[in-house]
Backbone as XML, in Angstrom:
<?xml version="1.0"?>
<chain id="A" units="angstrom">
  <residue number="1" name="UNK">
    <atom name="N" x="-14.861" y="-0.206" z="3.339"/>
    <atom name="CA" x="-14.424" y="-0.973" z="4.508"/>
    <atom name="C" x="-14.218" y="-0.084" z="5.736"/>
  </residue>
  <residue number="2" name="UNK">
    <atom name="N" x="-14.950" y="1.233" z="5.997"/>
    <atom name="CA" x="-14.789" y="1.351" z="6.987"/>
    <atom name="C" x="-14.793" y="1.301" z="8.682"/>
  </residue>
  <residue number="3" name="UNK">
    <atom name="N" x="-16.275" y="0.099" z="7.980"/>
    <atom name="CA" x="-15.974" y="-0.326" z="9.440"/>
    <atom name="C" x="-15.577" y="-1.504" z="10.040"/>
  </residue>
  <residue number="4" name="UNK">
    <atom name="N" x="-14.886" y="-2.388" z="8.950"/>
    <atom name="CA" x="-13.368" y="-3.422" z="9.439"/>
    <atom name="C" x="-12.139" y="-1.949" z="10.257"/>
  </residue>
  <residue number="5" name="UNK">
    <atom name="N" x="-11.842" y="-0.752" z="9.265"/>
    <atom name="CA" x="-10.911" y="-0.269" z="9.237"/>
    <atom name="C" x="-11.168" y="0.549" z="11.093"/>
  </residue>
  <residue number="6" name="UNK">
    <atom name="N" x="-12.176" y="0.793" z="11.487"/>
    <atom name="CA" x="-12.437" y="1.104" z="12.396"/>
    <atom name="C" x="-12.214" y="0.522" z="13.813"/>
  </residue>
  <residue number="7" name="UNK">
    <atom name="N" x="-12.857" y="-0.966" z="13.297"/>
    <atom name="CA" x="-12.732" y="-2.049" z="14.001"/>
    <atom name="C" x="-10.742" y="-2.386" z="14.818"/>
  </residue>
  <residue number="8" name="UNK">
    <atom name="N" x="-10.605" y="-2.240" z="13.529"/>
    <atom name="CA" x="-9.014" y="-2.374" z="13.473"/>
    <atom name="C" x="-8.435" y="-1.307" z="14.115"/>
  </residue>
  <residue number="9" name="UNK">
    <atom name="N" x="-8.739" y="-0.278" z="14.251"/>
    <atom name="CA" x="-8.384" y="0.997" z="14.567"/>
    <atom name="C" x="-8.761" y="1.049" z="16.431"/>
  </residue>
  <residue number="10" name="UNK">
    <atom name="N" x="-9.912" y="0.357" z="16.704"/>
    <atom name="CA" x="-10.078" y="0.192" z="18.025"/>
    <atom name="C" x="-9.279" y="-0.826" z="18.789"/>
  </residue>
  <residue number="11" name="UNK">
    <atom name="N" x="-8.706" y="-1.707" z="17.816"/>
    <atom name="CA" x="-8.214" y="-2.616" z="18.135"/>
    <atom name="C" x="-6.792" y="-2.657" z="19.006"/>
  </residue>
  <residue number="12" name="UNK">
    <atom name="N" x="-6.543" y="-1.054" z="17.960"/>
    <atom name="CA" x="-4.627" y="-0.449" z="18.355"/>
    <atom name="C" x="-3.987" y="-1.301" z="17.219"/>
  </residue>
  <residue number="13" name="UNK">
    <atom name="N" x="-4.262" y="-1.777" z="16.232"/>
    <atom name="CA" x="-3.444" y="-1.867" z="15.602"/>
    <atom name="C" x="-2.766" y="-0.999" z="14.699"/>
  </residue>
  <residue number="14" name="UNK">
    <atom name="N" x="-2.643" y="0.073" z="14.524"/>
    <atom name="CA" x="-2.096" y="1.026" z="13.452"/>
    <atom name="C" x="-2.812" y="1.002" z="12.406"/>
  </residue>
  <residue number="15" name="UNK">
    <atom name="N" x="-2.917" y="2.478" z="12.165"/>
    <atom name="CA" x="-3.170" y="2.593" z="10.664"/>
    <atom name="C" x="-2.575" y="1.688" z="9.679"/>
  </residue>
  <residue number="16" name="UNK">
    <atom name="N" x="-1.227" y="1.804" z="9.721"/>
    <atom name="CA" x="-0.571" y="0.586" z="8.473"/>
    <atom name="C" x="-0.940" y="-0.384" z="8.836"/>
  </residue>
  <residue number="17" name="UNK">
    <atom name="N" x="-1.264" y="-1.115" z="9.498"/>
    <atom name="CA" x="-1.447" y="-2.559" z="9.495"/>
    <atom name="C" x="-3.006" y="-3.180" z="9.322"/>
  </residue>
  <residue number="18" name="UNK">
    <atom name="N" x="-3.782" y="-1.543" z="9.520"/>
    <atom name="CA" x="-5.295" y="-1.511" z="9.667"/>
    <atom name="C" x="-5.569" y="-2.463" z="8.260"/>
  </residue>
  <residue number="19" name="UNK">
    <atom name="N" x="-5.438" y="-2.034" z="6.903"/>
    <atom name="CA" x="-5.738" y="-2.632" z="5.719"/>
    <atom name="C" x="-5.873" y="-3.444" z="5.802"/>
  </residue>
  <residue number="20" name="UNK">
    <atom name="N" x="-4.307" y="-4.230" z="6.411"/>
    <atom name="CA" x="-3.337" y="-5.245" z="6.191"/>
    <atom name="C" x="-4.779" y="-6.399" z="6.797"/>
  </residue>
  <residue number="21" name="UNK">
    <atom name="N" x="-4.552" y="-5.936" z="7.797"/>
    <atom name="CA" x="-5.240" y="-6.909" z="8.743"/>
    <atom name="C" x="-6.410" y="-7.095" z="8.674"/>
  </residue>
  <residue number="22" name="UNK">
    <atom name="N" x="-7.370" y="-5.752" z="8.089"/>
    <atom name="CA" x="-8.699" y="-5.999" z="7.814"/>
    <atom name="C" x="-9.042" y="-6.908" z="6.409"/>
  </residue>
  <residue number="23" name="UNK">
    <atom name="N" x="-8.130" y="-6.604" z="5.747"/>
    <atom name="CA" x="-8.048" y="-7.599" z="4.004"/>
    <atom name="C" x="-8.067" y="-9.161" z="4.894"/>
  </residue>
  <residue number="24" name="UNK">
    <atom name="N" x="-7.081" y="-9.601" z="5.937"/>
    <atom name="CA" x="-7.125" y="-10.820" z="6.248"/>
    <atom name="C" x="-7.826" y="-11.622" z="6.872"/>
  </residue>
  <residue number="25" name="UNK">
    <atom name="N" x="-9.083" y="-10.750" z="7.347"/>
    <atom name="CA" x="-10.151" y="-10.905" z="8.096"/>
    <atom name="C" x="-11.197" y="-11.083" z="6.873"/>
  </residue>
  <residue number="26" name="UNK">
    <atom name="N" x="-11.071" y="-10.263" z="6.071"/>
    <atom name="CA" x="-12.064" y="-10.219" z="4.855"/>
    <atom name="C" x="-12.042" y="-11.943" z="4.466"/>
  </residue>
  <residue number="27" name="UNK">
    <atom name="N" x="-10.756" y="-11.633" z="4.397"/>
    <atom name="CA" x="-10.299" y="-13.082" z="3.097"/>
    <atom name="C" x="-10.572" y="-14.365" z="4.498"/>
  </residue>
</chain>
C-alpha cells in the first residue's frame, strides 16, 4: 500500500493516521 500511504502522506495527514485512513479508503 504504498501508494494509498503516500497519497495520505501528501495529504498531511500523519503518519499514524496514514494506515488508519488509507485501510478506510481501501474498505
Amino acid at each position: 500500500m504504498p501508494e494509498a500511504l503516500c497519497g495520505v502522506d501528501e495529504a498531511g495527514r500523519g503518519p499514524l493516521a496514514g494506515p488508519v485512513y488509507a485501510a478506510a479508503v481501501v474498505l
